[in-house]
Amino acid sequence: MSTPNKPLIQIKDVVIGIPHKRRPTLIIVDKANFDINYGEMVGIVGESGSGKTMICRTMIGTLERRGGKILSGEVIFEGQNLATASDATWKNLRGKSIGYVPQSALAGPNPVLTIEAQLTEALRNTGDTKNIKARSKELLDLVKIRRVDTVMKQYPYQLSGGMRQRVMIACALATSPKLLIADEPTTGLDVTVQSQIMDLLKEIRSTMGTAIVLISHDLALIDEVCDRVVVMHAGATVEVGSVKELEKPRHPYTIALNSSRIDIAKPGSELVTIKGNAPSVGEWNLGCRFAERCSIVQSDCKVGVHPELIGASGTHQSACIHTELLERI
């Protein structure tokens, strides 16, 4: 299947803030930059408060529901700037061209509707109301749910966490979206079920050609299933590259994240942690926001604005201005 040369979605210099009537606007994301290509699986990683979920909400048009607002920058989806899109435009995109799998399997499904009713609602978004029951069954088959006839009649509380997450994925796939955003879809699930959900997402990407954005804290998971990785820190994109390229990171924060991975820790040894604390949202120091925790920090790292990503879009990019010193880490 051929794909267009241009990216499916482009995040360009996006700044997100929460306006307040009596206080200055709180900036929560600044300098977010990355692309997602057709049929590609991209992982977005970073500590809590780095801006991952807010970027996610920007791509599905639900930012204002949380009090947020895009202050500047562009969100280009198939040539259309969604940063300034109307509610009518989002109504035609959200749940259709752009699907969403929420963070919690417990909070996702509507507790008062049967699974069949929820799938029916999702399928009506396609505009085709024929054979909805048969198509609902096909969606449950697609996400590897057994005893489809029984599950269709059940309510969310009667299903396990893994089953509920599969239902949410089925709802998101009802309109055959070009982009599927999965915000930490394995949160609260046991390791075996996490693996099954990831295998399912990989199969969906392979068979349907759907581009997938995977938000996660789990670097091992990202390495296993994604093509490229976007690293966020303190509201900014600090590194973008393929999984292979990030085996040799070009930013101290990415190196620190990799070093603190539990899956590479030696049994009985002390776990490696990132020194210091992540800066509070919007309370960022001058210059590089990782400078206070960086082991190769230089005087020019602490002045001016946060560094821009260095490198052309689609290549290995880093916001570190002293990559020549990375061998010291």
Short mmCIF file of C-alpha atoms in Angstrom, two decimals:
data_model
loop_
_atom_site.label_atom_id
_atom_site.label_comp_id
_atom_site.label_asym_id
_atom_site.label_seq_id
_atom_site.Cartn_x
_atom_site.Cartn_y
_atom_site.Cartn_z
CA MET A 1 0.00 0.00 0.00
CA SER A 2 1.50 3.32 -1.09
CA THR A 3 1.50 6.26 1.29
CA PRO A 4 1.75 10.02 0.65
CA ASN A 5 5.17 11.65 0.89
CA LYS A 6 4.00 14.21 3.45
CA PRO A 7 3.47 13.26 7.13
CA LEU A 8 -0.04 12.40 8.29
CA ILE A 9 0.18 14.88 11.17
CA GLN A 10 2.76 17.54 12.05
CA ILE A 11 3.17 19.23 15.44
CA LYS A 12 4.96 22.52 14.77
CA ASP A 13 6.19 24.81 17.58
CA VAL A 14 3.06 24.12 19.64
CA VAL A 15 2.65 26.10 22.85
CA ILE A 16 -0.16 25.12 25.23
CA GLY A 17 -1.32 27.15 28.20
CA ILE A 18 -4.10 27.33 30.78
CA PRO A 19 -5.54 30.87 30.84
CA HIS A 20 -6.57 32.39 34.19
CA LYS A 21 -8.63 35.49 34.81
CA ARG A 22 -6.56 36.76 37.73
CA ARG A 23 -3.12 35.28 37.11
CA PRO A 24 -0.82 35.01 34.10
CA THR A 25 -1.47 32.12 31.72
CA LEU A 26 0.24 28.94 32.93
CA ILE A 27 2.37 27.51 30.11
CA ILE A 28 2.31 23.71 30.27
CA VAL A 29 3.80 22.79 26.87
CA ASP A 30 6.35 24.85 25.00
CA LYS A 31 8.30 23.99 21.86
CA ALA A 32 6.60 20.71 20.95
CA ASN A 33 7.80 19.54 17.53
CA PHE A 34 7.43 16.18 15.74
CA ASP A 35 5.82 14.45 12.76
CA ILE A 36 3.89 11.19 12.40
CA ASN A 37 3.85 9.41 9.05
CA TYR A 38 1.09 7.31 7.54
CA GLY A 39 1.07 3.78 8.99
CA GLU A 40 3.79 4.58 11.53
CA MET A 41 3.82 3.75 15.23
CA VAL A 42 5.37 6.54 17.29
CA GLY A 43 6.00 6.44 21.03
CA ILE A 44 5.93 9.57 23.21
CA VAL A 45 7.85 9.20 26.48
CA GLY A 46 8.79 11.40 29.41
CA GLU A 47 8.25 11.91 33.12
CA SER A 48 4.89 12.89 34.58
CA GLY A 49 4.23 16.55 33.84
CA SER A 50 6.35 16.57 30.68
CA GLY A 51 3.33 17.37 28.48
CA LYS A 52 2.63 13.97 26.90
CA THR A 53 -1.09 13.84 27.63
CA MET A 54 -1.64 17.50 26.74
CA ILE A 55 -0.08 16.92 23.33
CA CYS A 56 -2.34 13.89 23.03
CA ARG A 57 -5.40 16.04 23.78
CA THR A 58 -4.21 18.57 21.23
CA MET A 59 -4.33 15.88 18.53
CA ILE A 60 -7.91 14.86 19.40
CA GLY A 61 -9.28 18.34 20.03
CA THR A 62 -10.25 17.92 23.69
CA LEU A 63 -7.74 20.34 25.18
CA GLU A 64 -10.28 23.01 26.09
CA ARG A 65 -12.31 20.49 28.10
CA ARG A 66 -9.37 20.52 30.54
CA GLY A 67 -9.07 24.29 30.50
CA GLY A 68 -6.14 24.26 28.08
CA LYS A 69 -5.63 26.27 24.92
CA ILE A 70 -3.20 26.25 22.00
CA LEU A 71 -1.49 29.64 22.28
CA SER A 72 0.67 29.32 19.17
CA GLY A 73 1.99 26.81 16.68
CA GLU A 74 0.32 24.46 14.21
CA VAL A 75 -1.21 20.99 14.27
CA ILE A 76 -1.33 20.00 10.60
CA PHE A 77 -3.47 16.91 9.87
CA GLU A 78 -3.55 16.00 6.18
CA GLY A 79 -2.83 19.61 5.23
CA GLN A 80 -5.40 21.14 7.60
CA ASN A 81 -4.35 23.26 10.60
CA LEU A 82 -6.31 21.89 13.55
CA ALA A 83 -4.88 24.44 15.99
CA THR A 84 -7.55 26.87 14.81
CA ALA A 85 -10.20 24.31 13.80
CA SER A 86 -13.86 24.91 14.65
CA ASP A 87 -16.02 22.57 16.70
CA ALA A 88 -17.74 21.49 13.48
CA THR A 89 -14.41 20.51 11.96
CA TRP A 90 -13.44 18.49 15.03
CA LYS A 91 -16.84 16.78 15.00
CA ASN A 92 -16.04 15.48 11.52
CA LEU A 93 -12.57 14.27 12.56
CA ARG A 94 -12.74 13.06 16.16
CA GLY A 95 -13.91 9.48 16.33
CA LYS A 96 -13.71 9.23 12.55
CA SER A 97 -10.33 10.02 10.98
CA ILE A 98 -8.75 10.25 14.44
CA GLY A 99 -9.47 7.55 17.03
CA TYR A 100 -8.67 7.60 20.73
CA VAL A 101 -8.03 4.90 23.33
CA PRO A 102 -8.17 6.42 26.85
CA GLN A 103 -5.63 5.94 29.61
CA SER A 104 -7.81 3.93 31.96
CA ALA A 105 -9.79 0.86 30.94
CA LEU A 106 -11.92 1.46 34.06
CA ALA A 107 -12.92 5.01 33.13
CA GLY A 108 -13.26 4.50 29.36
CA PRO A 109 -16.49 2.54 28.78
CA ASN A 110 -19.88 4.02 29.64
CA PRO A 111 -21.00 2.04 32.73
CA VAL A 112 -24.74 2.24 31.96
CA LEU A 113 -24.59 0.99 28.36
CA THR A 114 -24.11 -2.55 27.16
CA ILE A 115 -21.12 -3.30 24.95
CA GLU A 116 -23.43 -3.64 21.96
CA ALA A 117 -24.94 -0.19 22.61
CA GLN A 118 -21.48 1.40 22.82
CA LEU A 119 -20.31 -0.21 19.59
CA THR A 120 -23.56 0.80 17.90
CA GLU A 121 -22.97 4.40 18.92
CA ALA A 122 -19.43 4.28 17.54
CA LEU A 123 -20.53 2.72 14.25
CA ARG A 124 -23.23 5.35 13.71
CA ASN A 125 -20.41 7.88 13.37
CA THR A 126 -19.61 6.29 10.02
CA GLY A 127 -22.96 7.40 8.64
CA ASP A 128 -23.73 3.83 7.55
CA THR A 129 -26.39 2.29 9.79
CA LYS A 130 -26.76 -0.97 7.88
CA ASN A 131 -25.88 -4.30 9.50
CA ILE A 132 -24.65 -2.59 12.67
CA LYS A 133 -25.01 -5.69 14.84
CA ALA A 134 -22.97 -7.82 12.42
CA ARG A 135 -20.31 -5.10 12.15
CA SER A 136 -20.17 -4.83 15.96
CA LYS A 137 -19.42 -8.54 16.13
CA GLU A 138 -16.72 -8.13 13.49
CA LEU A 139 -15.06 -5.41 15.60
CA LEU A 140 -15.04 -7.62 18.69
CA ASP A 141 -13.58 -10.43 16.60
CA LEU A 142 -10.92 -8.01 15.35
CA VAL A 143 -9.78 -7.25 18.90
CA LYS A 144 -9.68 -10.97 19.79
CA ILE A 145 -12.69 -11.09 22.11
CA ARG A 146 -14.22 -14.54 22.52
CA ARG A 147 -17.88 -15.37 23.19
CA VAL A 148 -18.90 -12.33 21.16
CA ASP A 149 -22.67 -12.88 21.51
CA THR A 150 -22.37 -13.01 25.30
CA VAL A 151 -20.07 -10.00 25.58
CA MET A 152 -22.37 -7.88 23.39
CA LYS A 153 -25.09 -8.18 26.05
CA GLN A 154 -22.83 -7.43 29.00
CA TYR A 155 -22.05 -4.20 30.83
CA PRO A 156 -18.48 -2.95 31.43
CA TYR A 157 -18.48 -3.98 35.11
CA GLN A 158 -18.94 -7.60 34.00
CA LEU A 159 -15.68 -7.55 32.00
CA SER A 160 -12.05 -7.72 33.09
CA GLY A 161 -9.75 -4.71 32.64
CA GLY A 162 -8.15 -6.26 29.57
CA MET A 163 -11.54 -6.98 28.00
CA ARG A 164 -12.72 -3.42 28.64
CA GLN A 165 -9.60 -2.04 26.98
CA ARG A 166 -10.22 -4.27 23.96
CA VAL A 167 -13.75 -2.90 23.76
CA MET A 168 -12.40 0.66 23.80
CA ILE A 169 -9.98 -0.22 21.00
CA ALA A 170 -12.87 -1.76 19.03
CA CYS A 171 -14.90 1.47 19.45
CA ALA A 172 -11.92 3.54 18.31
CA LEU A 173 -11.53 1.36 15.20
CA ALA A 174 -15.20 1.50 14.23
CA THR A 175 -14.60 4.26 11.67
CA SER A 176 -11.27 2.89 10.36
CA PRO A 177 -9.29 5.94 11.53
CA LYS A 178 -6.07 7.01 9.85
CA LEU A 179 -4.61 7.97 13.24
CA LEU A 180 -5.15 6.12 16.53
CA ILE A 181 -3.97 7.77 19.75
CA ALA A 182 -3.43 5.39 22.67
CA ASP A 183 -2.76 7.24 25.94
CA GLU A 184 -1.02 4.70 28.20
CA PRO A 185 -3.48 1.97 27.12
CA THR A 186 -1.98 -0.68 29.42
CA THR A 187 -2.27 1.30 32.68
CA GLY A 188 -3.57 -0.90 35.48
CA LEU A 189 -3.35 -4.13 33.48
CA ASP A 190 -1.18 -7.09 34.41
CA VAL A 191 1.94 -7.91 32.39
CA THR A 192 0.36 -10.72 30.35
CA VAL A 193 -2.62 -8.57 29.33
CA GLN A 194 -0.30 -5.63 28.54
CA SER A 195 1.57 -7.85 26.10
CA GLN A 196 -1.69 -8.96 24.47
CA ILE A 197 -2.87 -5.35 24.04
CA MET A 198 0.44 -4.39 22.45
CA ASP A 199 0.31 -7.37 20.08
CA LEU A 200 -3.20 -6.26 19.14
CA LEU A 201 -2.08 -2.70 18.37
CA LYS A 202 0.78 -4.02 16.22
CA GLU A 203 -1.63 -6.23 14.29
CA ILE A 204 -4.04 -3.33 13.75
CA ARG A 205 -1.22 -1.18 12.43
CA SER A 206 -0.09 -4.00 10.11
CA THR A 207 -3.49 -5.03 8.73
CA MET A 208 -5.28 -1.66 8.62
CA GLY A 209 -2.34 0.66 7.93
CA THR A 210 -3.36 2.83 10.88
CA ALA A 211 -0.79 5.26 12.26
CA ILE A 212 -0.59 4.87 16.05
CA VAL A 213 0.65 7.25 18.73
CA LEU A 214 1.54 5.39 21.92
CA ILE A 215 1.92 7.45 25.11
CA SER A 216 3.87 5.52 27.74
CA HIS A 217 6.33 5.64 30.64
CA ASP A 218 7.62 2.21 29.65
CA LEU A 219 10.73 2.61 27.50
CA ALA A 220 11.11 -1.15 27.04
CA LEU A 221 7.59 -1.28 25.61
CA ILE A 222 8.27 1.64 23.28
CA ASP A 223 11.47 0.00 22.03
CA GLU A 224 9.64 -3.21 21.28
CA VAL A 225 6.63 -1.92 19.32
CA CYS A 226 7.41 1.55 17.93
CA ASP A 227 9.22 2.81 14.83
CA ARG A 228 10.20 6.20 16.24
CA VAL A 229 10.31 7.87 19.63
CA VAL A 230 9.52 11.42 20.78
CA VAL A 231 11.12 12.33 24.12
CA MET A 232 9.40 15.08 26.12
CA HIS A 233 10.82 16.90 29.14
CA ALA A 234 9.37 19.89 31.00
CA GLY A 235 6.93 20.76 28.24
CA ALA A 236 9.45 20.56 25.39
CA THR A 237 10.51 18.03 22.79
CA VAL A 238 14.15 17.22 23.58
CA GLU A 239 14.85 14.34 21.18
CA VAL A 240 13.21 12.64 18.21
CA GLY A 241 14.55 9.62 16.35
CA SER A 242 14.00 6.03 15.33
CA VAL A 243 14.21 3.30 17.94
CA LYS A 244 17.54 2.28 16.38
CA GLU A 245 18.89 5.85 16.48
CA LEU A 246 17.94 6.25 20.13
CA GLU A 247 20.19 3.32 21.03
CA LYS A 248 22.80 6.10 20.85
CA PRO A 249 20.93 9.06 22.41
CA ARG A 250 21.97 12.63 21.72
CA HIS A 251 20.39 14.22 24.77
CA PRO A 252 21.42 13.75 28.44
CA TYR A 253 17.78 13.37 29.49
CA THR A 254 17.23 10.45 27.10
CA ILE A 255 20.43 8.84 28.40
CA ALA A 256 19.17 9.30 31.98
CA LEU A 257 15.81 7.74 31.11
CA ASN A 258 17.52 4.73 29.51
CA SER A 259 19.86 4.30 32.47
CA SER A 260 16.95 4.22 34.93
CA ARG A 261 15.08 1.43 33.14
CA ILE A 262 14.11 -1.43 35.45
CA ASP A 263 14.30 -4.05 32.69
CA ILE A 264 18.09 -3.56 32.30
CA ALA A 265 18.87 -3.41 36.03
CA LYS A 266 21.06 -6.18 37.42
CA PRO A 267 19.35 -8.33 40.09
CA GLY A 268 20.44 -7.29 43.57
CA SER A 269 22.02 -4.03 42.40
CA GLU A 270 20.83 -0.55 43.35
CA LEU A 271 18.37 0.96 40.89
CA VAL A 272 19.64 3.96 38.93
CA THR A 273 17.52 7.11 39.24
CA ILE A 274 17.61 10.53 37.62
CA LYS A 275 19.07 12.94 40.15
CA GLY A 276 17.02 15.86 41.37
CA ASN A 277 13.38 16.54 40.64
CA ALA A 278 11.61 17.44 37.44
CA PRO A 279 10.76 21.16 37.36
CA SER A 280 7.19 22.10 38.24
CA VAL A 281 4.90 22.77 35.32
CA GLY A 282 5.53 26.25 33.95
CA GLU A 283 8.28 26.99 36.50
CA TRP A 284 11.19 26.38 34.18
CA ASN A 285 14.71 27.69 34.54
CA LEU A 286 16.43 29.72 31.83
CA GLY A 287 18.11 27.83 29.03
CA CYS A 288 17.93 24.05 28.94
CA ARG A 289 15.30 22.81 31.40
CA PHE A 290 17.35 19.71 32.18
CA ALA A 291 20.44 21.76 33.08
CA GLU A 292 19.98 21.52 36.87
CA ARG A 293 20.01 17.70 36.66
CA CYS A 294 22.55 17.27 33.86
CA SER A 295 26.03 15.84 34.49
CA ILE A 296 27.62 17.63 31.50
CA VAL A 297 26.00 21.04 32.00
CA GLN A 298 27.98 24.06 30.77
CA SER A 299 27.55 27.74 31.57
CA ASP A 300 25.85 28.49 28.22
CA CYS A 301 23.23 25.80 28.94
CA LYS A 302 21.70 28.03 31.61
CA VAL A 303 21.06 31.17 29.61
CA GLY A 304 18.47 32.27 27.07
CA VAL A 305 15.55 30.17 25.94
CA HIS A 306 15.26 26.40 25.78
CA PRO A 307 17.31 25.09 22.82
CA GLU A 308 15.56 24.27 19.55
CA LEU A 309 15.72 20.78 18.07
CA ILE A 310 18.86 20.48 15.96
CA GLY A 311 18.49 18.54 12.72
CA ALA A 312 16.00 18.30 9.86
CA SER A 313 12.51 16.91 10.39
CA GLY A 314 12.48 13.15 9.86
CA THR A 315 16.09 12.75 11.01
CA HIS A 316 17.61 12.14 14.44
CA GLN A 317 17.00 15.45 16.25
CA SER A 318 18.20 16.65 19.64
CA ALA A 319 17.83 19.82 21.69
CA CYS A 320 21.24 19.44 23.36
CA ILE A 321 23.82 22.08 22.40
CA HIS A 322 26.75 20.04 23.73
CA THR A 323 26.39 16.63 22.14
CA GLU A 324 30.20 16.48 21.85
CA LEU A 325 30.33 15.97 25.64
CA LEU A 326 27.89 13.03 25.79
CA GLU A 327 30.74 10.49 25.92
CA ARG A 328 31.45 11.68 29.46
CA ILE A 329 28.13 10.28 30.72
#
